[in-house]
CSV table of C-alpha atoms in Angstrom, one decimal:
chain,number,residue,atom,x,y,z
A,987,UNK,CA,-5.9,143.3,-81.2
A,988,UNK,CA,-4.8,145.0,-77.8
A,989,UNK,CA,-2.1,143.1,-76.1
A,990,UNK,CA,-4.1,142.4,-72.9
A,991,UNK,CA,-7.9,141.9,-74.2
A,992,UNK,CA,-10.2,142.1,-70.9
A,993,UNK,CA,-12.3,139.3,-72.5
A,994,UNK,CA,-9.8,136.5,-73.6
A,995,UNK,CA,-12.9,134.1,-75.0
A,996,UNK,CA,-13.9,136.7,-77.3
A,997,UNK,CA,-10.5,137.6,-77.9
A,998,UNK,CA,-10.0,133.8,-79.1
A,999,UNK,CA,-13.3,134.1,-81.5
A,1000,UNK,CA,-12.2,136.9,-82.7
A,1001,UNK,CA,-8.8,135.7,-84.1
A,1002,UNK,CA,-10.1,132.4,-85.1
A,1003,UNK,CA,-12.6,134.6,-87.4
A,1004,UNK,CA,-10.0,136.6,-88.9
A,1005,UNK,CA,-7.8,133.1,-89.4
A,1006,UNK,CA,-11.1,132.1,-91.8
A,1007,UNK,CA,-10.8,135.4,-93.3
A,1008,UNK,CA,-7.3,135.2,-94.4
A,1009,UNK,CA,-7.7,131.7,-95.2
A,1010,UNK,CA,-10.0,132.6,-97.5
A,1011,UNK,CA,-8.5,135.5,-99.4
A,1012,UNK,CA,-5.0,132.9,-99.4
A,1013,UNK,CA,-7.2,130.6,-101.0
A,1014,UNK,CA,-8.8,132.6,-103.8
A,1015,UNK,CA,-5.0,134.3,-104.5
A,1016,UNK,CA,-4.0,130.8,-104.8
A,1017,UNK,CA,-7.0,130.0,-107.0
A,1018,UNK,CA,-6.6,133.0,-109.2
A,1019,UNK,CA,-2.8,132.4,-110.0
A,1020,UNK,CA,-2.8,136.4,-111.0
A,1021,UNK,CA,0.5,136.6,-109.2
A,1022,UNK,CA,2.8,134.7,-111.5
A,1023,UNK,CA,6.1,136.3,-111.4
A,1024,UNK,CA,8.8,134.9,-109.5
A,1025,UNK,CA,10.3,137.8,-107.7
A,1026,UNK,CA,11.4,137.8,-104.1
A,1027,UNK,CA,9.0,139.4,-102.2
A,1028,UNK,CA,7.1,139.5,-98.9
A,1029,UNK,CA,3.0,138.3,-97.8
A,1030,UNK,CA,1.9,140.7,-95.2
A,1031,UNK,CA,-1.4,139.4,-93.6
A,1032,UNK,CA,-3.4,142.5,-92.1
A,1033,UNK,CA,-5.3,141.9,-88.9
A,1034,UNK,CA,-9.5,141.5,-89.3
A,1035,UNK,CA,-10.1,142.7,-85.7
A,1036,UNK,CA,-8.8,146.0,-83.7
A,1037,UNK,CA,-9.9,146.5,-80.0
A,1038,UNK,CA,-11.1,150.0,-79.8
A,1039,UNK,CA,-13.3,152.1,-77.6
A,1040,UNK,CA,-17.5,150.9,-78.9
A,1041,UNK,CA,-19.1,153.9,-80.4
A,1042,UNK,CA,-22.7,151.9,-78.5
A,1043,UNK,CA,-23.6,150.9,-75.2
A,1044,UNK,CA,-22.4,147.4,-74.9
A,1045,UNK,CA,-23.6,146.6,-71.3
A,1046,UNK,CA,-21.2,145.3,-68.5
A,1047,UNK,CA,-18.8,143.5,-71.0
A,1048,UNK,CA,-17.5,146.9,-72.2
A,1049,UNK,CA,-16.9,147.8,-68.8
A,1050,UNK,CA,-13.7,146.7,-65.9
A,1051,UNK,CA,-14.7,148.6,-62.6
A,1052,UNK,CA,-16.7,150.9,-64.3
A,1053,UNK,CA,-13.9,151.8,-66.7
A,1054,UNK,CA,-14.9,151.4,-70.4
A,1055,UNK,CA,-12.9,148.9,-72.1
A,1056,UNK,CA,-11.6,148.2,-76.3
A,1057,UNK,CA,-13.6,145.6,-77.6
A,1058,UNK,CA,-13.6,144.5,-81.1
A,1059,UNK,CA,-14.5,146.4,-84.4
A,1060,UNK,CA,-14.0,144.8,-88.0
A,1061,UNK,CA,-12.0,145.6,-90.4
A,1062,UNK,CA,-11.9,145.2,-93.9
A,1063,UNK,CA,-9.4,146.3,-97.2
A,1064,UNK,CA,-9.9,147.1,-100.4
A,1065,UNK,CA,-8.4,144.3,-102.0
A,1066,UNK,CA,-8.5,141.9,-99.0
A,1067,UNK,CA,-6.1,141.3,-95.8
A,1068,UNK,CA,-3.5,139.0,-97.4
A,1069,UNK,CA,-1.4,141.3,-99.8
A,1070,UNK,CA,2.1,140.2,-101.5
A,1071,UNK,CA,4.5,142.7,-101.8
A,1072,UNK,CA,7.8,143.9,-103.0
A,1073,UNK,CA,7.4,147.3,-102.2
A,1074,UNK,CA,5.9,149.8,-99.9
A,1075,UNK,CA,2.2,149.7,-100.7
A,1076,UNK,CA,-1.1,151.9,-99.8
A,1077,UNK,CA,-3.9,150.4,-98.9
A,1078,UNK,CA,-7.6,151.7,-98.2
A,1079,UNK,CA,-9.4,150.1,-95.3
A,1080,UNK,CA,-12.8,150.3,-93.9
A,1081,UNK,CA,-13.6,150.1,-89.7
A,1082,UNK,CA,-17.0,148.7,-88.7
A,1083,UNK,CA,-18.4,147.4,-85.6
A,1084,UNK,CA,-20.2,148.3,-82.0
A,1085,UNK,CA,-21.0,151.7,-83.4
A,1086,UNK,CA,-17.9,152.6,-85.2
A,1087,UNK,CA,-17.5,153.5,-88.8
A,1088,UNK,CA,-14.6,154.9,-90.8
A,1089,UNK,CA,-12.6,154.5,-93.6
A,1090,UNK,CA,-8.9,155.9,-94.5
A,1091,UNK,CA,-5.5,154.9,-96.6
A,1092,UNK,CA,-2.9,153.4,-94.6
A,1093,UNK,CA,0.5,152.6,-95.8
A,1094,UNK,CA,2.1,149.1,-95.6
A,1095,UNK,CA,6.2,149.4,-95.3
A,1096,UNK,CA,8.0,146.6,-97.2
A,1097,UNK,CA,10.2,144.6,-94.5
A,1098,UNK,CA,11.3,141.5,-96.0
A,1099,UNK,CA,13.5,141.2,-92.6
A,1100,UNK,CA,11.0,140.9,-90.0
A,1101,UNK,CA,8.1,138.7,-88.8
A,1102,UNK,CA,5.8,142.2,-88.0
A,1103,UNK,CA,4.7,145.0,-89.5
A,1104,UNK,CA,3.3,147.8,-87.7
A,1105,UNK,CA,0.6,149.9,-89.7
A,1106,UNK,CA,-1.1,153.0,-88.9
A,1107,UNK,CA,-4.4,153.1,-90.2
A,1108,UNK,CA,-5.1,156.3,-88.8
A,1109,UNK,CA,-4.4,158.9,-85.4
A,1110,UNK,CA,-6.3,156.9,-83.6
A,1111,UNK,CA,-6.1,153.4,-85.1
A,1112,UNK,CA,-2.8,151.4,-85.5
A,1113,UNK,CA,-2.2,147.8,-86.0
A,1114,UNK,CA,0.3,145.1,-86.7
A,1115,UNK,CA,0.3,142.9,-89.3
A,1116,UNK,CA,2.4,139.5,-89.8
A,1117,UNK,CA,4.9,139.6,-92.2
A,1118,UNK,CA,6.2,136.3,-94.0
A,1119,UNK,CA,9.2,136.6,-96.6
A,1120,UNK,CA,9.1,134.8,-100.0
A,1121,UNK,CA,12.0,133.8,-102.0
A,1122,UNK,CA,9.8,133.0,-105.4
A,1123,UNK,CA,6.8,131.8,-106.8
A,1124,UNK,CA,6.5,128.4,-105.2
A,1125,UNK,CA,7.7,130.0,-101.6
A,1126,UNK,CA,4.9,132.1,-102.0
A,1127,UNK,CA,2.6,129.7,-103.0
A,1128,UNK,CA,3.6,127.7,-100.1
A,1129,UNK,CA,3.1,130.2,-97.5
A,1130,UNK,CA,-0.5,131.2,-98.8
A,1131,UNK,CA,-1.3,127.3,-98.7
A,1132,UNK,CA,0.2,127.8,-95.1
A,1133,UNK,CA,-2.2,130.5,-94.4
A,1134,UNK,CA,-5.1,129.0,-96.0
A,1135,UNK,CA,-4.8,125.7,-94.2
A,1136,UNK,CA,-4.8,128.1,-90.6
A,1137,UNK,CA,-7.9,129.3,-91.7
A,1138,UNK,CA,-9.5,125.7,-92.1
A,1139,UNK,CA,-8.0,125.0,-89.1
A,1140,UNK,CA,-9.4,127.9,-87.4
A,1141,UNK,CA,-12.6,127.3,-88.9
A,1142,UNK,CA,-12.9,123.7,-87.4
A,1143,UNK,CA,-11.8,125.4,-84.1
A,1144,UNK,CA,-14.9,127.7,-83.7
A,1145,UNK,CA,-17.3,124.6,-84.7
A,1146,UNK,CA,-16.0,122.7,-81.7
A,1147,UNK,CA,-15.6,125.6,-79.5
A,1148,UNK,CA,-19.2,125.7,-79.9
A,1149,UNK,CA,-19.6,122.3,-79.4
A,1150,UNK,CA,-20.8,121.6,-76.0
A,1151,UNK,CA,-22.8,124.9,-75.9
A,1152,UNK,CA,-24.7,123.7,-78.9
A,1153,UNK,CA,-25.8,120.5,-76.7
A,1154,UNK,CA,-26.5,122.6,-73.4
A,1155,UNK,CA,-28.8,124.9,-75.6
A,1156,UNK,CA,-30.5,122.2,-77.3
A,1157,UNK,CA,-30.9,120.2,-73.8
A,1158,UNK,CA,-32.4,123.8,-72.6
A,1159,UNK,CA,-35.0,124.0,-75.1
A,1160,UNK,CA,-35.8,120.3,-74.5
A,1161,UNK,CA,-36.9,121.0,-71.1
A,1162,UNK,CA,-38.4,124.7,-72.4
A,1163,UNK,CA,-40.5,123.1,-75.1
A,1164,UNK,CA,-41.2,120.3,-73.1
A,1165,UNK,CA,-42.6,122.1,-70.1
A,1166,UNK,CA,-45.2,124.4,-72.7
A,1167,UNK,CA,-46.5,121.0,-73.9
A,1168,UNK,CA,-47.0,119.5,-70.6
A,1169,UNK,CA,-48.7,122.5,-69.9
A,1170,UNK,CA,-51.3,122.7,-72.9
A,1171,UNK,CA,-51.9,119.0,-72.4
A,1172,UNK,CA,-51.9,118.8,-68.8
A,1173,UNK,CA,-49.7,115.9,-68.3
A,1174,UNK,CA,-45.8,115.5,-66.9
A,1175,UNK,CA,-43.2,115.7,-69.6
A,1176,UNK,CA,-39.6,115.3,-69.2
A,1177,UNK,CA,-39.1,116.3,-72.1
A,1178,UNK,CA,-39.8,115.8,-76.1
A,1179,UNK,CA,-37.1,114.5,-77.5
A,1180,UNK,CA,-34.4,111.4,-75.7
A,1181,UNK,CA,-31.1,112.0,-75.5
A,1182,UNK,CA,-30.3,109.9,-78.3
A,1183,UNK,CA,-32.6,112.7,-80.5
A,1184,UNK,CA,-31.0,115.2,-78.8
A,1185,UNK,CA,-27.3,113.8,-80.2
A,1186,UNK,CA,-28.3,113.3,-83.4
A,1187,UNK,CA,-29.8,116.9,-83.7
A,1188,UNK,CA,-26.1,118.4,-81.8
A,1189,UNK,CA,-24.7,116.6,-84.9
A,1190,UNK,CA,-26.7,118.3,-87.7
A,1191,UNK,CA,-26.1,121.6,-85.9
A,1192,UNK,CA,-22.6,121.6,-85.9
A,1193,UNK,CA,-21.5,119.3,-89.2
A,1194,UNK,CA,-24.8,119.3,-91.2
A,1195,UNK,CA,-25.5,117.1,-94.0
A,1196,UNK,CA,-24.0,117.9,-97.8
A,1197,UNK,CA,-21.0,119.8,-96.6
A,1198,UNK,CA,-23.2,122.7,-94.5
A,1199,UNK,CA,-24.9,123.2,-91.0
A,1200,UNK,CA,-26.1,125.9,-89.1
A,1201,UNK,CA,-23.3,126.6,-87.4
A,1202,UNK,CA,-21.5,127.0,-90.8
A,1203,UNK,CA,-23.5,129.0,-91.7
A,1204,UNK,CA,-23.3,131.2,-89.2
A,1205,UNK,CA,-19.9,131.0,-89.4
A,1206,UNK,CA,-20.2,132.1,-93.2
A,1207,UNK,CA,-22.5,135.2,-91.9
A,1208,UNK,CA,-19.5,136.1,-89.0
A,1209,UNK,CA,-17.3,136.7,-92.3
A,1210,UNK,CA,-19.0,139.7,-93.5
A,1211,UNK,CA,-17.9,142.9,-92.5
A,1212,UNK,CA,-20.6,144.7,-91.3
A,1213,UNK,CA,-22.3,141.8,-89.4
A,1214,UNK,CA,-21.2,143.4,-85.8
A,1215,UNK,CA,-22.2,146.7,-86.2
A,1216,UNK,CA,-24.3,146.2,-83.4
A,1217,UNK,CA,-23.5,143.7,-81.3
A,1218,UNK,CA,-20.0,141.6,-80.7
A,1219,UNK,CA,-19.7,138.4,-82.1
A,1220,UNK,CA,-19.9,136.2,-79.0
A,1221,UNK,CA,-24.0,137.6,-78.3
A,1222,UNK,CA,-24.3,137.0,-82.2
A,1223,UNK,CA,-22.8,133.2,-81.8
A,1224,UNK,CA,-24.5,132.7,-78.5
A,1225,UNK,CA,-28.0,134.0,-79.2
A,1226,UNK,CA,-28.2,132.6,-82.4
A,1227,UNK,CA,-27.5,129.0,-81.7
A,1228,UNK,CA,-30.0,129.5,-78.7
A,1229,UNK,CA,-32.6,130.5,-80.9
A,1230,UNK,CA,-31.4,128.0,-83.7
A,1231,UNK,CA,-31.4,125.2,-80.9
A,1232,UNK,CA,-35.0,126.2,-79.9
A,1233,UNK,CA,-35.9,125.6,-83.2
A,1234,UNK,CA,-34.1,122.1,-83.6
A,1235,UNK,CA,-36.4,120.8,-81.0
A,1236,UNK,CA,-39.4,122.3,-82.3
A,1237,UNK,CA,-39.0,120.9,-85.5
A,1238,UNK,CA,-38.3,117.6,-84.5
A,1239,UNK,CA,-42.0,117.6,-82.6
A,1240,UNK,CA,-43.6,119.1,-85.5
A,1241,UNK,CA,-44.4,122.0,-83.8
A,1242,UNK,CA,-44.6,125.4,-85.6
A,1243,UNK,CA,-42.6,128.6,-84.7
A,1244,UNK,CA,-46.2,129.8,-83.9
A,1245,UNK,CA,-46.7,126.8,-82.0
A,1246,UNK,CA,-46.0,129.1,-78.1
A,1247,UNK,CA,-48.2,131.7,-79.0
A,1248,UNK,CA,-51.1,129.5,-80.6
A,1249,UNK,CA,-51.2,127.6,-77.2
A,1250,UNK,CA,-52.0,130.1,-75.5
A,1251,UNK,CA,-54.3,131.8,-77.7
A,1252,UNK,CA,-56.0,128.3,-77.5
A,1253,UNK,CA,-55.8,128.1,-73.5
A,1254,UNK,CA,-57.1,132.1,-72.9
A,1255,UNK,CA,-60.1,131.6,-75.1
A,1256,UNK,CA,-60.4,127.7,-75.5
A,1257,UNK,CA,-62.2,128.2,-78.5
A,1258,UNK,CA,-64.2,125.1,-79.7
A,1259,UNK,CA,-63.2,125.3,-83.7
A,1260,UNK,CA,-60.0,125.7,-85.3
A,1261,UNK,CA,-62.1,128.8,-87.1
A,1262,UNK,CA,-62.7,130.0,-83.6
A,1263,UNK,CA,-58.9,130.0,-82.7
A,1264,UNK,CA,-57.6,131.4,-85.3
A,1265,UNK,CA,-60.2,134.5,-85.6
A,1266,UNK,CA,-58.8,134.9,-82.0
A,1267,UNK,CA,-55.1,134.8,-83.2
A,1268,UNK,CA,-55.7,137.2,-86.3
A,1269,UNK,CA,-57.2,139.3,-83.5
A,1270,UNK,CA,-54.4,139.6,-81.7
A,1271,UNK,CA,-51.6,139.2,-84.0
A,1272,UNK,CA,-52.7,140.8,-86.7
A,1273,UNK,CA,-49.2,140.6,-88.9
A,1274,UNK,CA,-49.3,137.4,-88.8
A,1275,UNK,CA,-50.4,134.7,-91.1
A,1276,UNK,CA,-51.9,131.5,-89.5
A,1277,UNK,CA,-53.7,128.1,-91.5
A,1278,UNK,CA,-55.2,125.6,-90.0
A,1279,UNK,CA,-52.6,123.4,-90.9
A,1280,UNK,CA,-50.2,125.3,-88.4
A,1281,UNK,CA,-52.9,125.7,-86.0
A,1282,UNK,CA,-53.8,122.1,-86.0
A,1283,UNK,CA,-49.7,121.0,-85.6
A,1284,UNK,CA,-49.3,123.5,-82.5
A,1285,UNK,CA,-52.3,121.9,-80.6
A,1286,UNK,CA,-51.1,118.4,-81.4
A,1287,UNK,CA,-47.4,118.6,-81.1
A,1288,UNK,CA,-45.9,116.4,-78.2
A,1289,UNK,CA,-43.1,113.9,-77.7
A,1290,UNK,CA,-40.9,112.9,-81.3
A,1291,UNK,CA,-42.1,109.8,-82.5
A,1292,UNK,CA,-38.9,107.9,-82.1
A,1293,UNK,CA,-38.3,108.9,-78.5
A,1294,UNK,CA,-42.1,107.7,-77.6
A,1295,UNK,CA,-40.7,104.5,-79.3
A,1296,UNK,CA,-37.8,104.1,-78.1
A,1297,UNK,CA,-39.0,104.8,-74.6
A,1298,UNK,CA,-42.2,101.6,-74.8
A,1299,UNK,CA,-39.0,99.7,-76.3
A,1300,UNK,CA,-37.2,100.4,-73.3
A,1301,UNK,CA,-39.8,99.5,-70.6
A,1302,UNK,CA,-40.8,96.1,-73.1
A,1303,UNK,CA,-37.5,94.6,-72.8
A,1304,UNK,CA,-36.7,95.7,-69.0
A,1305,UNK,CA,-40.4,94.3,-68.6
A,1306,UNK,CA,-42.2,94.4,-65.0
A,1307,UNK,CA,-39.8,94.0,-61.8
A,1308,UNK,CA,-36.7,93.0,-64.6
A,1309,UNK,CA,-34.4,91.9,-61.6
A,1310,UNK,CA,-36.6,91.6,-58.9
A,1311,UNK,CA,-38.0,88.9,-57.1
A,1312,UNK,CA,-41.1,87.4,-58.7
């Protein structure tokens, strides 16, 4: 990464990612055991990210007073980032993101004396990588753990750096869906889900249920090296947990991805059968595929059950003029 990244947020997502990355590959060396010997030695751990000049438009990001600015491309080795070594070693590596692609040998100099390693990839690419020396086997073994345990940590990092961006979405497409119902029905909505609802579904977006959740996932997609060949990885974490938030919401209601578009099919024709509707729909979208069931749920979806329940609950045990004069 450049010393001085123009965008320090994405900057911070990036390393964190790489972090996962190593912590991964320390991991599976650890679970492997194919290093067994007990030579003195040094782990190198080679960077995931390098801040170069985007061969796509990026927009404004990838510009500072109309001056176009690095911003992160992937990159990826042959036999992963963390390497243990006792010698000078070559490596092949792969470049991928924002429009970029190439692929080369570099050469990683043994140092046992410092904490950095610089590497140069290419004429136009060079990077640094951290160096940690090794006395033996359960040194080494220690340091991966060290790294692997970084990449846990960096994993939890991005969950709840995502944290309150996950609610705000999800409170967004509250007031989104809500407003489209309101508007099909013709009554005021503040929205369809409480706040309680909208807690509980911030929870299974970030931690999930059986070890996984959508933001894991995502995180798990961020991993691969070719994901940001076209856009950086803030639009890809930002977009999709807007779109994944949308969905949250919608689900809860019952109410179909179709469920927008049905709607107003349903209010430009007001057809009088379900039959009637979705001829209409077919019509217009012919790709895609629409049953009555789905048809049925985007006309009838309103307010989540609970929240309709919790809200009579509410105004039962307030009950008329609760602290008012009677």
């Amino acid at each position: 990464m450049n010393d001085e990244p123009h965008l320090p947020r994405l900057a911070q997502l990036c390393d964190n990612i790489g972090a996962v990355i190593a912590g991964r590959h320390a991991q599976n060396l650890l679970d492997s055991d194919d290093i067994s010997d007990d030579e003195p030695g040094v782990i190198v751990v080679l960077p995931s990210w390098v801040w170069v000049l985007p061969g796509i438009d990026v927009g404004r990001k990838g510009l500072v007073n109309g001056v176009r600015q690095p911003m992160p491309s992937r990159l990826g080795y042959d036999q992963g980032p963390v390497r243990v070594l006792n010698a000078d070693e070559t490596i092949t590596w792969e470049l991928a993101g924002l429009g970029n692609s190439d692929t080369g040998d570099g050469v990683v100099s043994y140092t046992p004396l410092r904490k950095q390693v610089t590497v140069t990839l290419s004429e136009t690419i060079v990077v640094t990588a951290e160096v940690h020396p090794v006395t033996g086997r359960k040194h080494r073994e220690r340091v991966l753990r060290s790294i692997a345990k970084a990449g846990l940590t960096a994993r939890w990092e991005l969950m709840s750096g995502f944290e309150f961006f996950t609610k705000q979405r999800l409170a967004a497409a509250n007031n989104i869906v809500a407003a489209e119902i309101a508007q099909h029905k013709g009554i005021p909505l503040a929205g369809v889900v409480d706040d309680i609802t909208l807690e509980e579904l911030g929870s299974q977006m970030l931690f999930g249920q059986g070890g996984t959740s959508v933001i894991q996932r995502m995180i798990d997609v961020a991993l691969e090296l070719h994901k940001f060949d076209r856009v950086d990885p803030m639009h890809y974490f930002t977009v999709g947990i807007r779109a994944r938030a949308e969905e949250a919401v919608r689900r809860q209601i019952g109410d179909p991805k179709v469920g927008p578009k049905v709607r107003r099919v349903f209010a430009r024709t007001q057809a009088s059968t379900l039959d009637e509707l979705i001829d209409e729909y077919k019509r217009l979208y012919p790709k895609d595929s629409l049953a009555k069931k789905r048809a049925l749920a985007a006309l009838t979806a309103g307010p989540d059950i609970a929240t309709t329940q919790r809200q009579f609950r509410d105004e039962i045990t307030s009950g008329p003029g609760d602290g008012a004069e009677l």
